[in-house]
CSV table of C-alpha atoms and ligand atoms in Angstrom, one decimal:
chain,number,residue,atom,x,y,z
A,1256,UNK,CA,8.3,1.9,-5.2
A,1257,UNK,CA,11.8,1.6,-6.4
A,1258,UNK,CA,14.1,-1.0,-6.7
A,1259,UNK,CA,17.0,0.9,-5.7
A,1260,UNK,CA,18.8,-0.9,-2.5
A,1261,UNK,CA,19.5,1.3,0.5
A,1262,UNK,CA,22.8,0.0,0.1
A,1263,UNK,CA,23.5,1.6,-3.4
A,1264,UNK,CA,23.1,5.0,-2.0
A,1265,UNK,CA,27.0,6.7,-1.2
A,1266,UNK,CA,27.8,6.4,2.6
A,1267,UNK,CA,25.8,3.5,3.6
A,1268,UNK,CA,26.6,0.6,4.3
A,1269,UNK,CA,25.2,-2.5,5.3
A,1270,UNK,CA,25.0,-1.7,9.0
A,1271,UNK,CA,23.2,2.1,8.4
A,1272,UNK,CA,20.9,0.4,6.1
A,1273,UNK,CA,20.0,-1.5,8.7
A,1274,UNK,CA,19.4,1.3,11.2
A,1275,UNK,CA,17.3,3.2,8.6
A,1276,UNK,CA,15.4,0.5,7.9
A,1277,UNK,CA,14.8,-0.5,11.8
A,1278,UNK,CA,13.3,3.2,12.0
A,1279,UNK,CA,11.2,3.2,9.2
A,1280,UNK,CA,12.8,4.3,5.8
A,1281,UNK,CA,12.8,1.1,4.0
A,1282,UNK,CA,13.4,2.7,0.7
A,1283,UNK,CA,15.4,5.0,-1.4
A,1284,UNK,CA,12.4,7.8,-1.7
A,1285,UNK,CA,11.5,7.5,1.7
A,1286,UNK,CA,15.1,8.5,2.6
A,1287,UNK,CA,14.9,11.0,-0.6
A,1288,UNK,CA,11.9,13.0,1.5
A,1289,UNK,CA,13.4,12.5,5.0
A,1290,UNK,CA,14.4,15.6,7.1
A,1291,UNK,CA,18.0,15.8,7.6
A,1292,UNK,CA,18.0,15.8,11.8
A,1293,UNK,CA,15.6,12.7,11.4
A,1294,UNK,CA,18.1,10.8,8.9
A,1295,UNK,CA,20.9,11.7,11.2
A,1296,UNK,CA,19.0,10.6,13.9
A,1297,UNK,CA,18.1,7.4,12.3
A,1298,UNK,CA,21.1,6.5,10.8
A,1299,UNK,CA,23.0,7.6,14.2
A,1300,UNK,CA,25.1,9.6,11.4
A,1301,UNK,CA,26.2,13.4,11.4
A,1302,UNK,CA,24.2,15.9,9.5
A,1303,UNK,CA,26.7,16.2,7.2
A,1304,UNK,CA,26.5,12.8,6.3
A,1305,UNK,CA,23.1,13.1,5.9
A,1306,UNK,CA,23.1,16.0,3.7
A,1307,UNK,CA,24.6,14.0,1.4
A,1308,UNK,CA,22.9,10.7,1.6
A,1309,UNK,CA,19.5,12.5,1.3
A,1310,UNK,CA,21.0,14.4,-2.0
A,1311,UNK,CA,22.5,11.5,-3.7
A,1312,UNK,CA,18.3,9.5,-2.5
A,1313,UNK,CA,16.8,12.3,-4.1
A,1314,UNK,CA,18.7,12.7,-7.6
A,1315,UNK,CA,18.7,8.1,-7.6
A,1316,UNK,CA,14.6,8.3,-6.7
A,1317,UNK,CA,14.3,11.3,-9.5
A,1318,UNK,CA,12.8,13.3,-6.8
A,1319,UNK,CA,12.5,16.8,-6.7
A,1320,UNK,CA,12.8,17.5,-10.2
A,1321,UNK,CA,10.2,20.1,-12.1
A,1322,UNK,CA,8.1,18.0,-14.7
A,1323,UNK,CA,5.9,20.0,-17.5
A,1324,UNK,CA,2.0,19.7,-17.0
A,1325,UNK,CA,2.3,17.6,-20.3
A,1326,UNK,CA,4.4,15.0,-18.8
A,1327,UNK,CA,2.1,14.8,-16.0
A,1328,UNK,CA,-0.8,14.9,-18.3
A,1329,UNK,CA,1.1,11.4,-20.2
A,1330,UNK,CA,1.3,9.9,-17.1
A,1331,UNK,CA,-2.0,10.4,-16.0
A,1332,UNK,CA,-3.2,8.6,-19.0
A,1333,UNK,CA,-2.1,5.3,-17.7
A,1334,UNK,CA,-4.4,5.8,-14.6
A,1335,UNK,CA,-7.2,3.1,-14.6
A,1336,UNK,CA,-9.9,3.0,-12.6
A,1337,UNK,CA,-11.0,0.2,-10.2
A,1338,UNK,CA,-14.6,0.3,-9.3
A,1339,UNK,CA,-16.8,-1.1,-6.5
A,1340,UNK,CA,-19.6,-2.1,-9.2
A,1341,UNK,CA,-22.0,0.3,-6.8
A,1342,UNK,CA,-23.0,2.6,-9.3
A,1343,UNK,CA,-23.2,5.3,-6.7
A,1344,UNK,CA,-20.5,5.1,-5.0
A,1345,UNK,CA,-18.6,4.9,-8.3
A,1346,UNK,CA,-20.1,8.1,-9.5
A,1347,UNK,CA,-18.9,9.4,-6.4
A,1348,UNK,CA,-15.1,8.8,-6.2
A,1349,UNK,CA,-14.7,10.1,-9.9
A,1350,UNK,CA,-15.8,6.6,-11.9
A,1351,UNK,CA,-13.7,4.0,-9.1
A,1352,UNK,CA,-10.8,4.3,-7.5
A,1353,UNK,CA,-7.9,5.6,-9.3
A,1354,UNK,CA,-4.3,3.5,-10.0
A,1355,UNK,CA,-0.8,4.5,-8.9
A,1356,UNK,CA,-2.2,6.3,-5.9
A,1357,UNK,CA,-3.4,5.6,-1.9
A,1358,UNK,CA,-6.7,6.1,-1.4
A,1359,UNK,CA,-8.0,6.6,2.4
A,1360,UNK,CA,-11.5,4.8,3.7
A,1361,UNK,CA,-12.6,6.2,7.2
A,1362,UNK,CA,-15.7,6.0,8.8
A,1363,UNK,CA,-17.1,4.7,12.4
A,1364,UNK,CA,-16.7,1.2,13.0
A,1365,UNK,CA,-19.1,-0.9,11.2
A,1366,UNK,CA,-19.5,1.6,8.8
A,1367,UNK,CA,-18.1,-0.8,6.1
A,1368,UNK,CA,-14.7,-0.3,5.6
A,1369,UNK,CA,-13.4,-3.9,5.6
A,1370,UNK,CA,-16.4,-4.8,3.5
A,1371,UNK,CA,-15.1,-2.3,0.4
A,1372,UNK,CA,-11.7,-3.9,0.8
A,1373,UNK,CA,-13.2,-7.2,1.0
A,1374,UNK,CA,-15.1,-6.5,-2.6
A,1375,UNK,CA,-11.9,-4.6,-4.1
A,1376,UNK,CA,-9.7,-7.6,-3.5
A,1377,UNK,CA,-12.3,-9.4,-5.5
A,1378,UNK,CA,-13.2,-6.8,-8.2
A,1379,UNK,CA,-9.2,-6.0,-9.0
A,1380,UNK,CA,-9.0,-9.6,-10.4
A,1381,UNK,CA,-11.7,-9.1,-13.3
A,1382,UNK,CA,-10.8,-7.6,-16.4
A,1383,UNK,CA,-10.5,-3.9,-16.8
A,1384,UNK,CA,-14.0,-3.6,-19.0
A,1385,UNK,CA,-15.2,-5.4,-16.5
A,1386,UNK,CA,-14.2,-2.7,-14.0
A,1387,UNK,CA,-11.3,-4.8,-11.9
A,1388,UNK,CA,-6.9,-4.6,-13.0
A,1389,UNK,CA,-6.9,-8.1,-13.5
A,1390,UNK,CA,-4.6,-8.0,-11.4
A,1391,UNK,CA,-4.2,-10.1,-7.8
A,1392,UNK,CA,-4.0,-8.5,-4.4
A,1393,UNK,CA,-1.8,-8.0,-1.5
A,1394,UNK,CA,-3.7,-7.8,1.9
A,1395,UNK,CA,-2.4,-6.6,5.2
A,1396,UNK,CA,-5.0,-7.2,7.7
A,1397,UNK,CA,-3.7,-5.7,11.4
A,1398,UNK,CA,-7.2,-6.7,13.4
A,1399,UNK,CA,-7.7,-10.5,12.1
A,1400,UNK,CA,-11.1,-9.6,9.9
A,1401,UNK,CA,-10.2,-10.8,6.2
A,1402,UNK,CA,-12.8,-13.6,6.0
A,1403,UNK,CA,-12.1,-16.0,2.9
A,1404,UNK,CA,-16.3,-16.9,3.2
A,1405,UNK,CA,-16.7,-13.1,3.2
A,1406,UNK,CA,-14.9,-13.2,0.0
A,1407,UNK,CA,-16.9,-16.4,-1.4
A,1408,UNK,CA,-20.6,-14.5,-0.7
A,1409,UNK,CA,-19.0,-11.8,-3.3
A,1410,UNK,CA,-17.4,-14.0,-5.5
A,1411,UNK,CA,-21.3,-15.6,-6.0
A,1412,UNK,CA,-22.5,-12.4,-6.8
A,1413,UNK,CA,-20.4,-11.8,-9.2
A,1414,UNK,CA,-22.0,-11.2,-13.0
A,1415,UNK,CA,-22.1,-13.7,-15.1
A,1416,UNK,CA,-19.2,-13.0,-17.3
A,1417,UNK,CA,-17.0,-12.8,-14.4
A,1418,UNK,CA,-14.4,-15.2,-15.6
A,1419,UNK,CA,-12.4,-15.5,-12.8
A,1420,UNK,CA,-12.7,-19.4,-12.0
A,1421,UNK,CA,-13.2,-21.3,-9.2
A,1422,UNK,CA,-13.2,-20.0,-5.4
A,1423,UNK,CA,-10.1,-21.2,-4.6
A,1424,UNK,CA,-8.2,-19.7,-7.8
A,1425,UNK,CA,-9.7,-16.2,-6.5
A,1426,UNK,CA,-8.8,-16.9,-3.0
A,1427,UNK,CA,-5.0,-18.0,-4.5
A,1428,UNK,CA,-4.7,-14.5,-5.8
A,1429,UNK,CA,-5.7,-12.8,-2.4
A,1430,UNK,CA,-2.1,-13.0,-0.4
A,1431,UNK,CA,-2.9,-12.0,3.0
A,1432,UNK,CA,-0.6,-11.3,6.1
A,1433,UNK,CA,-1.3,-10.5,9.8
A,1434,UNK,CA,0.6,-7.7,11.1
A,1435,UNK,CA,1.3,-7.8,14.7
A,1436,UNK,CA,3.0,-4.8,15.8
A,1437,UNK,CA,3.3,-1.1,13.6
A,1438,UNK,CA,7.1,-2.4,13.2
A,1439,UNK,CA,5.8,-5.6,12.3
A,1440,UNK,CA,3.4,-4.0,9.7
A,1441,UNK,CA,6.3,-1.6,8.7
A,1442,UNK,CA,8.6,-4.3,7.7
A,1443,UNK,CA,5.8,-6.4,5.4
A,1444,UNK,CA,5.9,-3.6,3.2
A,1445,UNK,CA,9.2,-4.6,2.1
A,1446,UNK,CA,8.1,-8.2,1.7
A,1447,UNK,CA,4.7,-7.0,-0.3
A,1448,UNK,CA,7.2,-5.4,-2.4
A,1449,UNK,CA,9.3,-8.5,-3.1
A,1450,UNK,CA,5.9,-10.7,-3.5
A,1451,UNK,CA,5.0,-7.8,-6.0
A,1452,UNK,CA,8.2,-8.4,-7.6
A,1453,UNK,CA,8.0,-12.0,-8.3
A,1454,UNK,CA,4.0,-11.6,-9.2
A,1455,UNK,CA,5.1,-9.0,-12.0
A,1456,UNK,CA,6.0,-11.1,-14.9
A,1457,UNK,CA,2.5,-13.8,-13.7
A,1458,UNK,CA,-0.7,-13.3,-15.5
A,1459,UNK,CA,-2.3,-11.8,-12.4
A,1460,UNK,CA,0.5,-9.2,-11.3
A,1461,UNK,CA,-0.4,-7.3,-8.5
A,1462,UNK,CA,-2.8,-4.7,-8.9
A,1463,UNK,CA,-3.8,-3.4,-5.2
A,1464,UNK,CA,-2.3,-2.9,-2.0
A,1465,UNK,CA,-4.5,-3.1,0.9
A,1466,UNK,CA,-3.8,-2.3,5.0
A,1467,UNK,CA,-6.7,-2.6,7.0
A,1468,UNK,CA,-6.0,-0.9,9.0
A,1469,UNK,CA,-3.3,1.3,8.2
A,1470,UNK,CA,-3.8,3.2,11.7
A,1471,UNK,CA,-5.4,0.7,14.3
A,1472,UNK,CA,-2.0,-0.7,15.5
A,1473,UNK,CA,0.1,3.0,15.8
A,1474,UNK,CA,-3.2,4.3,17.7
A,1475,UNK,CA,-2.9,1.3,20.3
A,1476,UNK,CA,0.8,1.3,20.6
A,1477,UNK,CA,1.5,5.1,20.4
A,1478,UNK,CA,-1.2,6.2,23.0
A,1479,UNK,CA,-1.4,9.5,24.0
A,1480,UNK,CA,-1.1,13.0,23.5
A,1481,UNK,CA,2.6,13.1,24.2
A,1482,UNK,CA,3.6,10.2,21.8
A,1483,UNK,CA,1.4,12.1,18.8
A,1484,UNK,CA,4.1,13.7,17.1
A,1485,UNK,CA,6.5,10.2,16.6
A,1486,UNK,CA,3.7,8.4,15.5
A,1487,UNK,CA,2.5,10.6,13.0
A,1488,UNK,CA,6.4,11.0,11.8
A,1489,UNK,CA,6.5,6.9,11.4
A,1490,UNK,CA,2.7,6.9,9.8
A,1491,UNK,CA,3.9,9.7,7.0
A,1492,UNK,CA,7.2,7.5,6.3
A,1493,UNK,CA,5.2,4.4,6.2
A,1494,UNK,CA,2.4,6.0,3.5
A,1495,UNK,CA,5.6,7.1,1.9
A,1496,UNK,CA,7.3,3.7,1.6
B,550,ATP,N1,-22.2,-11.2,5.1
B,550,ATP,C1,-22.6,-10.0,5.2
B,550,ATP,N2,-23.6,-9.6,4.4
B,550,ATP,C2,-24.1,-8.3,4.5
B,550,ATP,N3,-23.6,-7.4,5.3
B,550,ATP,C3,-22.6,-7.7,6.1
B,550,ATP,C4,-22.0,-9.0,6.0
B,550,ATP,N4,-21.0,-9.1,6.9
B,550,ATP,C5,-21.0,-7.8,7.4
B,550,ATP,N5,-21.9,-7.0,6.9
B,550,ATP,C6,-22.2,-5.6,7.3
B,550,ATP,O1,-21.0,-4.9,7.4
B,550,ATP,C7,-20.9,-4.2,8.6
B,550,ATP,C8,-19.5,-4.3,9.1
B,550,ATP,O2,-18.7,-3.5,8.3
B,550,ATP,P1,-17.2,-3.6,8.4
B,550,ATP,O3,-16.7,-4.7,9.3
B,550,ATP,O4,-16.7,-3.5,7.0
B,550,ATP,O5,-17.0,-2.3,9.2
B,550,ATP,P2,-15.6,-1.5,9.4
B,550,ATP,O6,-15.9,-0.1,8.9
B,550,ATP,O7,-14.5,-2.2,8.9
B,550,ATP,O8,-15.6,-1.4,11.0
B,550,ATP,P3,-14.3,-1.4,12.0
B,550,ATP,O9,-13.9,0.1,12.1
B,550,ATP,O10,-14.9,-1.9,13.2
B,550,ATP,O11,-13.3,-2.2,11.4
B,550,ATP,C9,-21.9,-4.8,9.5
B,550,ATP,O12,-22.5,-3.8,10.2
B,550,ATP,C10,-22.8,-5.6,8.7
B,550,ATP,O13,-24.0,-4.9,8.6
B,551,MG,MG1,-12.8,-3.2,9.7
């Protein structure tokens, strides 16, 4: 995430910002990786334009560039892990789940899914030896099943050295929003980010992002063979955002 404006990029204005934004590319990067037709198309620009504004997103983003395998290695190193405290399942995704990356939980229904984002929303805010971010949460929940009493059954099995307060401090650090529509969940992305923002200087700064589900409301409002190919184009943009 950057915290370049749409705006700053050469050629757009106020009103094109706007457009891109209404079609998906809320932010410099996304518009860095977009196809040039699509921009144009978008931005109700000419190709040529778009040429240029995709350029000038791509060298503002840093984007593109070759990096050695020893600056990647560097970066790597600030990875931390978050884990769900099952030993198993721990063991199984590589010791938790890593930072500064998505990570994709499918299965049938009832399989469990909201229950592991349930438990990571609590187990991001203990300290990192005790396997969390300390960090808080940001919650996008498109079929109404956060439950805070979900969250308070985990919270009293935490261990003992938890440290994390009362209920409702936890609960204070879990910021939660309904999405409504794929547009709808679209657009709080660029609110999460501003809620991030304002959370970085706290002592719990936001340490996970979570959208359950990131797919149910595109699959109910794109429906269809024939619609498969515009909602898989606004579901990459939106996993690039
Ligand atoms: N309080 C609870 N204690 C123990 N298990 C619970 C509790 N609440 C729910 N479960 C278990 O979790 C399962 C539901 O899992 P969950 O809602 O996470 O599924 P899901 O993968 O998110 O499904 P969907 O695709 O429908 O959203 C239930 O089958 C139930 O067994
Ligand atoms: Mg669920």
């Amino acid at each position: 995430m950057s915290e370049i404006d749409l705006e700053d990029l050469p050629g757009v204005g106020p009103a094109t910002a706007e457009k891109l934004r209404e079609a998906g590319y809320g932010t410099v990067e996304s518009v860095a990786t977009a196809t040039t037709s699509d921009l144009a198309e978008a931005a109700e620009i000419g190709e040529g334009t778009a040429k240029k504004v995709i350029l000038a997103a791509r060298k503002m983003a840093d984007i593109g560039g070759f990096k050695t395998g020893r600056d990647i290695l560097d970066k790597r190193k600030d990875v931390k892990k978050l884990k769900t405290l099952v030993p198993e399942f721990d063991e199984l995704v590589g010791g938790g789940l890593e930072t500064q990356a998505i990570t994709e939980v499918y299965g049938e229904f009832g399989s469990g899914k909201s229950q592991l984002v349930h438990q990571m929303a609590v187990n991001a805010q203990l300290a990192e030896e005790l396997g969390g971010l300390h960090g808080c949460v940001i919650y996008v929940d498109t079929e109404n099943t956060f439950r805070p009493e979900r969250i308070e059954q985990m919270v009293n099995g935490l261990p003992e050295d938890a440290d994390l307060g009362v209920l409702e401090d936890i609960l204070e650090r879990i910021h939660v929003a309904r999405a409504h529509s794929s547009d709808h969940q679209m657009l709080l992305l660029e609110t999460a980010r501003e809620l991030a923002n304002d959370l970085r200087k706290s002592e719990y700064p936001a340490k996970l992002f979570v959208i359950d589900s990131l797919t149910s409301l595109f699959r109910s409002e794109y429906a269809g063979r024939g619609t498969l190919a515009a909602r898989q184009q606004k579901l990459n943009r939106h996993m690039h955002d």
